[in-house]
Coordinates of N, CA, C and O in Angstrom, one line a residue:
M1 N 1.0 -1.0 -0.4 CA 0.0 -0.1 -0.2 C 0.9 1.3 0.0 O 0.9 2.7 -0.6
K2 N 2.1 1.4 0.3 CA 2.8 2.4 0.4 C 3.5 2.9 -1.3 O 3.4 4.3 -0.6
K3 N 3.3 1.8 -1.9 CA 3.6 2.3 -3.6 C 2.4 3.1 -4.0 O 2.6 4.0 -5.0
H4 N 1.1 3.6 -3.1 CA 0.0 3.8 -4.0 C -0.1 5.0 -3.6 O 0.2 5.7 -2.7
S5 N -0.9 6.0 -4.8 CA -0.8 7.8 -4.0 C -1.9 7.8 -2.6 O -2.7 6.8 -2.0
E6 N -1.0 8.6 -1.8 CA -1.7 9.1 -0.9 C -3.3 9.9 -0.9 O -3.9 9.7 -0.1
N7 N -3.4 10.6 -1.6 CA -4.7 10.7 -2.3 C -5.7 9.5 -2.4 O -6.9 9.9 -1.9
D8 N -5.5 8.4 -3.2 CA -6.2 7.5 -2.6 C -6.0 6.9 -1.7 O -7.8 6.3 -1.2
F9 N -5.5 7.1 -0.6 CA -5.5 5.9 0.3 C -6.8 7.1 1.5 O -7.5 6.1 2.4
F10 N -6.9 8.2 1.1 CA -7.7 9.1 1.7 C -8.9 9.0 1.4 O -10.0 9.8 1.5
K11 N -9.7 8.5 -0.1 CA -10.6 8.8 -0.6 C -11.0 7.6 -0.4 O -10.4 6.5 0.0
P12 N -12.9 7.6 -0.1 CA -13.8 6.5 0.2 C -13.5 5.5 -1.0 O -13.7 5.5 -2.0
I13 N -13.5 4.1 -0.3 CA -13.6 2.7 -1.6 C -14.5 2.6 -2.5 O -14.5 2.3 -3.7
A14 N -16.0 3.4 -1.9 CA -17.3 3.8 -2.8 C -17.8 4.4 -2.0 O -17.7 4.8 -0.5
K15 N -19.4 4.6 -3.0 CA -20.0 5.6 -1.8 C -20.4 5.1 -0.7 O -21.0 4.0 -0.3
D16 N -20.3 5.8 0.1 CA -20.9 5.3 1.5 C -20.3 4.5 2.3 O -20.4 3.8 2.9
K17 N -18.9 4.6 1.9 CA -17.7 3.5 2.4 C -16.6 4.1 2.7 O -16.6 5.4 2.8
W18 N -15.9 4.2 4.0 CA -14.7 4.1 4.3 C -13.5 4.4 3.5 O -13.7 3.8 2.8
S19 N -12.8 5.1 3.5 CA -11.6 5.2 2.7 C -10.2 4.4 3.3 O -10.9 3.3 4.2
V20 N -9.6 4.0 2.9 CA -8.7 3.0 3.0 C -7.8 3.5 4.4 O -7.5 2.3 5.4
A21 N -7.7 4.8 4.5 CA -6.9 5.0 6.2 C -8.1 5.0 7.4 O -7.5 4.3 8.0
E22 N -9.3 5.0 7.0 CA -10.7 4.6 7.7 C -10.3 3.1 8.1 O -10.7 2.7 9.5
I23 N -10.6 2.5 7.1 CA -10.4 1.0 7.5 C -8.8 0.3 8.0 O -9.3 -0.3 9.0
I24 N -8.0 1.0 7.4 CA -6.8 0.5 8.6 C -6.5 1.5 9.6 O -6.3 0.6 10.8
G25 N -7.1 2.2 10.2 CA -7.3 2.5 11.3 C -8.6 2.5 12.0 O -8.3 1.6 13.3
H26 N -9.5 1.5 11.8 CA -10.5 0.4 12.1 C -9.8 -0.8 12.7 O -10.2 -1.0 13.7
L27 N -9.0 -0.7 11.9 CA -8.1 -2.5 11.8 C -7.3 -2.2 13.6 O -7.0 -2.8 14.4
A28 N -6.8 -1.4 13.1 CA -5.9 -0.7 14.1 C -6.1 -0.5 15.6 O -5.8 -1.0 16.3
Y29 N -7.6 0.1 16.1 CA -8.2 0.3 16.7 C -8.3 -1.1 17.7 O -8.5 -1.1 18.7
W30 N -9.2 -1.5 16.5 CA -9.7 -3.4 17.1 C -8.5 -3.4 17.2 O -8.8 -4.3 18.5
D31 N -7.3 -3.8 16.9 CA -6.4 -4.8 17.6 C -5.9 -3.9 18.9 O -5.7 -4.9 19.8
K32 N -5.8 -2.6 18.9 CA -5.1 -2.4 20.1 C -6.2 -2.9 21.4 O -5.9 -3.0 22.7
Y33 N -8.1 -2.6 21.1 CA -8.5 -2.4 21.9 C -8.6 -4.6 22.6 O -8.9 -4.8 23.7
V34 N -8.5 -5.3 21.5 CA -8.4 -6.7 21.7 C -7.5 -6.7 22.6 O -7.4 -7.9 23.9
L35 N -6.3 -6.5 22.0 CA -5.0 -6.9 23.0 C -4.8 -6.1 24.6 O -4.6 -6.7 25.7
E36 N -5.5 -5.3 25.0 CA -5.6 -4.1 26.0 C -6.8 -4.2 26.8 O -6.6 -4.9 28.1
E37 N -7.9 -4.5 26.3 CA -9.1 -5.2 27.2 C -9.8 -5.8 27.3 O -10.6 -6.8 28.0
I38 N -9.7 -6.9 25.6 CA -10.3 -8.4 25.9 C -9.5 -9.5 26.0 O -9.9 -10.3 27.2
L39 N -8.1 -9.6 25.6 CA -7.1 -10.6 25.7 C -6.8 -10.7 27.4 O -7.2 -12.0 28.1
P40 N -6.3 -9.4 27.7 CA -6.7 -10.0 29.8 C -7.5 -10.4 30.1 O -7.4 -11.3 31.3
N41 N -9.1 -10.4 30.1 CA -10.1 -10.6 30.2 C -10.7 -11.9 29.8 O -11.5 -12.7 30.4
M42 N -9.9 -12.9 29.1 CA -10.3 -14.4 28.8 C -9.9 -15.3 29.3 O -9.2 -16.1 28.9
K43 N -10.8 -15.3 30.3 CA -11.0 -16.0 31.5 C -11.8 -17.4 31.5 O -12.7 -16.4 31.4
Q44 N -11.7 -18.3 32.2 CA -12.7 -19.3 32.3 C -14.3 -18.6 33.3 O -14.0 -18.1 34.3
N45 N -15.1 -18.7 32.0 CA -16.5 -18.2 33.1 C -16.3 -16.5 33.1 O -17.5 -16.5 34.0
A46 N -15.6 -15.7 32.6 CA -15.4 -14.5 32.7 C -16.9 -14.4 31.7 O -17.4 -14.6 30.9
D47 N -17.4 -12.8 32.1 CA -18.4 -12.2 31.4 C -17.7 -10.8 31.2 O -17.7 -9.8 31.8
I48 N -17.0 -10.8 30.4 CA -16.9 -9.7 29.6 C -17.4 -8.7 29.4 O -18.6 -9.0 28.3
K49 N -17.4 -8.0 29.3 CA -18.1 -6.5 28.5 C -18.0 -5.9 27.3 O -16.6 -5.3 27.6
S50 N -18.3 -5.6 26.6 CA -17.8 -5.3 25.3 C -18.4 -3.7 24.7 O -19.4 -3.5 25.4
I51 N -17.1 -3.0 24.3 CA -17.0 -1.7 24.1 C -18.5 -1.9 22.7 O -18.9 -2.6 22.1
D52 N -19.0 -0.5 22.8 CA -20.0 0.0 22.0 C -19.2 0.4 20.4 O -18.5 0.7 20.7
F53 N -19.7 -0.9 19.4 CA -19.0 -1.0 18.4 C -18.5 0.2 17.4 O -17.6 0.3 17.3
Q54 N -20.1 1.1 17.5 CA -20.0 2.5 16.5 C -18.8 3.1 17.4 O -18.5 4.0 16.8
K55 N -18.7 3.5 18.5 CA -18.0 4.1 19.2 C -16.5 4.0 19.4 O -15.9 5.2 18.3
L56 N -16.3 2.9 18.9 CA -14.9 2.6 18.5 C -14.5 2.7 16.6 O -13.7 3.4 17.0
N57 N -15.6 2.4 16.1 CA -15.6 2.7 15.2 C -15.6 4.2 14.4 O -14.5 4.4 13.5
D58 N -16.2 5.0 15.0 CA -16.4 6.6 14.8 C -14.6 6.8 15.5 O -14.4 7.4 14.9
Q59 N -14.3 6.8 16.7 CA -13.3 7.2 16.7 C -11.9 6.5 15.9 O -10.9 7.7 15.7
A60 N -12.0 5.6 15.4 CA -11.0 5.0 14.4 C -10.9 5.9 13.5 O -9.5 6.5 13.0
S61 N -11.9 6.6 12.5 CA -12.6 6.7 11.4 C -11.7 8.3 11.8 O -11.4 9.2 10.4
N62 N -12.4 8.9 12.7 CA -11.8 10.3 13.2 C -10.3 10.5 13.4 O -9.7 11.2 12.5
Y63 N -10.0 9.4 13.9 CA -8.1 9.5 13.5 C -7.6 9.6 12.2 O -6.7 10.1 12.1
A64 N -8.3 8.2 11.8 CA -7.6 8.5 10.6 C -7.7 9.7 9.4 O -7.1 9.7 8.5
L65 N -8.6 10.5 9.6 CA -8.9 11.4 8.9 C -8.7 12.6 9.8 O -8.8 13.8 9.3
S66 N -7.5 12.1 10.9 CA -7.3 13.6 11.6 C -6.2 14.9 11.3 O -5.6 15.3 11.7
G67 N -5.2 14.1 10.0 CA -4.2 14.8 9.2 C -2.9 13.8 9.5 O -2.3 13.8 9.1
I68 N -3.1 12.4 10.0 CA -1.9 12.0 10.2 C -1.9 11.4 8.5 O -2.2 11.2 7.7
S69 N -0.4 11.5 8.5 CA 0.1 10.6 7.4 C -0.5 9.4 6.7 O -0.4 8.3 8.0
D70 N -0.2 8.7 5.4 CA -0.7 7.5 5.8 C 0.6 6.5 5.8 O 0.2 5.7 6.8
M71 N 1.6 6.9 5.4 CA 2.6 6.1 6.3 C 2.8 5.9 7.5 O 3.1 4.6 8.0
S72 N 2.3 6.6 8.0 CA 2.4 7.2 9.6 C 1.4 5.9 10.3 O 1.6 4.8 11.2
L73 N -0.1 5.8 9.8 CA -1.1 4.9 10.1 C -0.8 3.2 9.7 O -1.0 2.9 10.4
I74 N -0.3 3.4 8.2 CA 0.0 2.1 7.6 C 1.4 1.3 9.2 O 1.1 0.2 9.4
D75 N 2.2 2.0 9.4 CA 3.2 2.2 10.3 C 2.7 1.5 11.7 O 2.9 0.5 12.2
Q76 N 1.9 2.2 12.3 CA 1.1 2.1 13.4 C 0.1 0.9 13.6 O 0.5 -0.1 14.3
F77 N -0.6 0.9 12.7 CA -1.2 -0.4 12.1 C -0.1 -1.8 12.4 O -0.7 -2.5 13.0
V78 N 0.9 -1.9 11.4 CA 1.7 -2.9 11.4 C 2.4 -3.0 12.6 O 2.8 -4.0 13.4
E79 N 2.8 -1.9 13.7 CA 3.4 -2.3 14.6 C 2.3 -3.3 15.9 O 2.9 -3.7 16.4
G80 N 1.0 -2.3 15.7 CA -0.1 -3.0 16.6 C -0.3 -4.3 16.2 O -0.5 -5.5 17.2
R81 N -0.2 -4.7 15.1 CA -0.8 -6.3 14.9 C 0.7 -6.9 15.0 O 0.2 -8.2 16.1
E82 N 1.7 -6.8 14.9 CA 2.9 -7.3 15.5 C 2.8 -7.5 17.1 O 3.1 -9.0 17.5
R83 N 2.2 -6.8 17.8 CA 1.9 -6.9 19.3 C 1.2 -7.8 19.2 O 1.2 -8.7 20.4
L84 N 0.1 -7.8 19.2 CA -1.6 -8.3 19.0 C -0.9 -9.9 18.5 O -1.1 -11.2 19.6
V85 N -0.3 -10.1 17.6 CA 0.5 -11.4 17.1 C 1.0 -12.2 18.2 O 1.3 -13.2 18.5
A86 N 2.2 -11.5 18.4 CA 3.2 -12.1 19.5 C 2.7 -12.2 21.0 O 3.1 -13.2 21.4
E87 N 1.8 -11.4 21.3 CA 0.6 -11.9 23.0 C 0.2 -13.2 22.4 O 0.0 -14.3 23.4
L88 N -0.6 -13.2 21.1 CA -1.4 -14.7 21.0 C -0.6 -15.7 21.2 O -0.5 -16.5 21.3
K89 N 0.4 -15.5 19.9 CA 1.7 -16.4 20.2 C 2.3 -17.2 21.5 O 3.1 -18.4 21.8
G90 N 2.2 -16.5 22.9 CA 2.6 -16.5 23.6 C 1.6 -17.2 24.7 O 1.5 -18.0 26.1
K91 N 0.1 -17.4 24.0 CA -0.5 -18.2 24.8 C -0.8 -19.6 24.8 O 0.0 -19.7 23.8
S92 N -0.7 -20.5 25.4 CA -0.8 -21.8 25.6 C -2.1 -22.2 24.9 O -3.1 -21.8 24.7
D93 N -2.4 -23.7 24.1 CA -3.4 -24.3 23.6 C -4.9 -24.4 24.9 O -5.6 -24.1 23.9
A94 N -4.4 -24.3 26.0 CA -5.5 -24.6 26.5 C -6.3 -23.1 27.1 O -7.4 -22.6 26.8
E95 N -5.5 -22.2 27.1 CA -6.0 -20.4 26.7 C -6.9 -20.6 26.0 O -7.6 -19.5 25.8
F96 N -6.5 -21.0 24.7 CA -7.5 -20.6 23.6 C -8.6 -21.1 23.2 O -9.6 -20.5 22.6
Y97 N -8.5 -22.0 24.2 CA -10.2 -22.9 24.7 C -11.0 -22.5 25.8 O -12.2 -22.8 25.7
V98 N -10.1 -21.6 26.6 CA -11.5 -21.2 27.7 C -12.6 -20.5 27.3 O -12.1 -19.8 26.4
Q99 N -13.5 -21.3 27.8 CA -15.0 -20.4 27.8 C -15.1 -19.5 28.4 O -15.0 -19.5 29.8
F100 N -16.0 -18.2 27.7 CA -16.6 -16.9 28.8 C -17.3 -16.5 27.9 O -18.2 -17.2 26.7
K101 N -18.0 -15.6 28.3 CA -19.2 -14.9 28.0 C -18.4 -13.6 27.7 O -18.0 -13.2 27.4
I102 N -19.5 -12.9 26.8 CA -19.2 -11.8 25.7 C -20.8 -11.1 26.6 O -21.6 -11.0 25.7
N103 N -20.7 -10.0 27.2 CA -22.1 -9.3 27.5 C -23.5 -10.1 27.8 O -24.4 -10.1 27.2
G104 N -22.8 -11.3 28.7 CA -23.6 -12.3 29.1 C -24.1 -13.2 28.2 O -24.8 -14.6 28.5
D105 N -23.6 -13.3 26.9 CA -24.0 -14.2 26.1 C -22.9 -15.3 25.6 O -21.7 -15.1 25.9
E106 N -23.2 -16.5 25.8 CA -22.3 -17.7 26.0 C -21.6 -18.2 24.4 O -20.7 -19.1 24.6
V107 N -22.7 -18.2 23.8 CA -22.4 -18.4 22.3 C -22.1 -17.1 21.5 O -22.8 -16.3 21.5
D108 N -21.3 -17.3 20.5 CA -21.3 -16.3 19.4 C -22.4 -16.5 18.4 O -22.1 -17.8 17.7
P109 N -23.3 -15.3 18.5 CA -24.5 -15.8 17.3 C -24.3 -15.7 15.9 O -24.4 -16.3 15.1
D110 N -22.5 -15.3 15.5 CA -22.4 -15.4 14.2 C -22.0 -16.7 14.3 O -22.3 -17.6 12.9
S111 N -20.8 -17.1 14.9 CA -20.6 -18.8 14.6 C -21.7 -20.1 14.8 O -21.3 -20.6 14.7
G112 N -22.0 -19.4 16.1 CA -23.1 -20.5 17.0 C -22.1 -21.1 17.9 O -22.2 -22.1 18.7
A113 N -20.5 -21.3 17.6 CA -19.4 -21.4 18.8 C -19.8 -20.9 20.1 O -19.8 -19.7 20.0
P114 N -18.9 -21.9 21.0 CA -19.1 -21.0 22.8 C -17.8 -19.9 22.1 O -17.0 -20.2 21.6
F115 N -18.1 -18.9 23.1 CA -16.9 -17.9 23.1 C -15.8 -18.5 23.8 O -15.9 -19.0 24.5
S116 N -14.7 -17.9 22.8 CA -13.3 -18.4 23.1 C -12.1 -17.5 22.7 O -12.9 -17.2 22.0
M117 N -11.2 -17.3 23.3 CA -10.1 -17.2 22.2 C -10.1 -17.6 20.7 O -10.0 -16.6 20.0
Y118 N -10.0 -18.9 20.4 CA -10.2 -18.8 19.6 C -11.4 -18.8 18.2 O -11.0 -18.4 17.6
S119 N -12.2 -19.0 19.0 CA -13.8 -18.5 18.4 C -13.5 -16.9 17.9 O -14.2 -16.3 16.7
Y120 N -13.4 -15.9 18.6 CA -13.2 -14.9 18.7 C -12.1 -14.6 17.5 O -12.1 -13.8 16.8
I121 N -10.7 -14.7 17.8 CA -9.7 -14.2 17.1 C -10.1 -15.1 15.7 O -9.7 -13.9 14.9
S122 N -10.6 -16.1 15.6 CA -11.3 -16.1 14.2 C -12.4 -15.6 13.8 O -11.8 -15.4 12.1
S123 N -13.0 -15.2 14.3 CA -13.9 -14.2 13.7 C -13.4 -12.9 13.5 O -13.7 -12.3 11.9
F124 N -12.0 -12.2 13.8 CA -11.5 -11.4 13.4 C -10.6 -11.4 12.3 O -10.4 -10.6 11.1
I125 N -10.0 -12.3 11.9 CA -9.6 -13.1 10.8 C -10.4 -13.3 9.6 O -9.9 -12.3 8.6
W126 N -11.8 -13.4 9.5 CA -12.8 -13.2 8.7 C -13.0 -11.9 8.3 O -13.2 -11.4 7.0
H127 N -13.1 -11.4 9.7 CA -13.7 -9.9 9.7 C -12.2 -8.8 8.6 O -12.5 -8.1 7.7
D128 N -10.9 -9.4 9.1 CA -9.8 -8.8 8.4 C -9.5 -8.9 7.1 O -9.2 -8.2 6.1
N129 N -10.0 -10.3 6.7 CA -9.6 -10.8 5.3 C -10.7 -9.9 4.1 O -10.6 -9.4 3.3
H130 N -12.3 -9.7 4.8 CA -13.5 -8.6 4.2 C -12.5 -7.3 3.9 O -12.1 -7.1 2.6
H131 N -11.9 -6.9 4.9 CA -11.2 -5.5 4.5 C -10.2 -5.4 3.7 O -10.2 -4.8 2.9
K132 N -9.1 -6.5 4.2 CA -7.9 -6.8 3.0 C -9.1 -6.8 1.5 O -8.1 -6.1 0.5
K133 N -9.7 -7.7 1.5 CA -10.2 -7.5 -0.1 C -10.6 -6.4 -0.4 O -10.8 -6.2 -2.0
Q134 N -11.5 -5.7 0.0 CA -12.0 -4.6 0.1 C -10.8 -3.2 -0.6 O -11.1 -2.8 -1.6
I135 N -10.2 -3.2 -0.1 CA -8.4 -2.6 -0.4 C -8.2 -2.5 -1.5 O -7.5 -2.3 -2.2
I136 N -7.6 -3.9 -1.7 CA -7.1 -5.0 -2.7 C -8.1 -4.5 -3.9 O -7.4 -3.7 -5.0
A137 N -9.4 -4.8 -3.8 CA -10.3 -4.2 -5.2 C -10.2 -2.7 -5.3 O -10.3 -2.6 -6.9
F138 N -10.3 -2.3 -4.4 CA -10.6 -0.5 -4.7 C -9.3 -0.2 -5.3 O -9.2 0.2 -6.2
F139 N -7.3 -0.5 -4.9 CA -6.6 -0.4 -5.3 C -6.2 -0.8 -7.0 O -5.8 -0.3 -7.9
N140 N -6.6 -2.2 -6.7 CA -6.8 -2.1 -8.2 C -7.6 -2.1 -9.3 O -7.4 -2.5 -10.7
S141 N -8.8 -1.4 -8.7 CA -9.6 -0.4 -9.8 C -9.0 0.3 -10.6 O -9.5 1.3 -11.2
K142 N -7.9 1.2 -9.6 CA -7.2 2.5 -9.8 C -6.0 2.5 -10.2 O -5.8 3.1 -11.5
Y143 N -5.4 1.2 -10.7 CA -4.3 0.9 -11.6 C -3.9 0.0 -12.5 O -4.4 -0.6 -12.2
S144 N -3.1 0.3 -13.0 CA -3.0 -0.7 -14.1 C -2.1 -1.9 -13.5 O -1.9 -1.9 -12.4
K145 N -2.5 -3.4 -14.6 CA -1.9 -4.0 -14.3 C -0.3 -4.4 -13.5 O -0.3 -5.4 -13.6
D146 N 0.6 -3.2 -14.2 CA 1.7 -3.1 -13.8 C 1.9 -2.7 -12.2 O 2.8 -3.0 -11.6
F147 N 0.8 -2.1 -11.4 CA 1.0 -1.6 -10.2 C -0.6 -2.6 -9.2 O -0.7 -1.7 -8.3
Q148 N -0.3 -3.8 -9.3 CA -2.1 -4.2 -9.3 C -1.3 -4.7 -7.8 O 0.1 -5.1 -7.6
V149 N -2.3 -5.0 -6.7 CA -1.7 -5.1 -5.1 C -2.5 -6.6 -5.0 O -3.5 -7.1 -5.8
K150 N -1.4 -7.2 -4.4 CA -1.7 -8.9 -4.3 C -2.7 -9.2 -3.0 O -1.7 -8.7 -2.0

């Protein structure tokens, strides 16, 4: 993404959609929230109170459009993702399958699986891939085959 125009980075990917910057900010804010607020509380039978999704998404969008450069935003995202992955790598297999509640719910309504670190992170992998596909399609629609994003 660092090879593409900064102007495109801050343009909405489609009508009534976020820009690439806002998507990257969104991913970065969720990584930070998961790392700092959710992971430490994923204990057997815990009832984790989740943040209002829209509030976090709005904060991420506002930050991405606050004047931060595209390079700084990308670097912050990569640094945060690396911290999250390092934390996850430090977890035992048993920790990945401990069951807990989120906002009183024992089962993830999207997957039908009991909440666990494994199910929670799996849902974020799907979510992140969805946004990755959006970003790739956006950039690939703007540039010739010589500059396609893979």
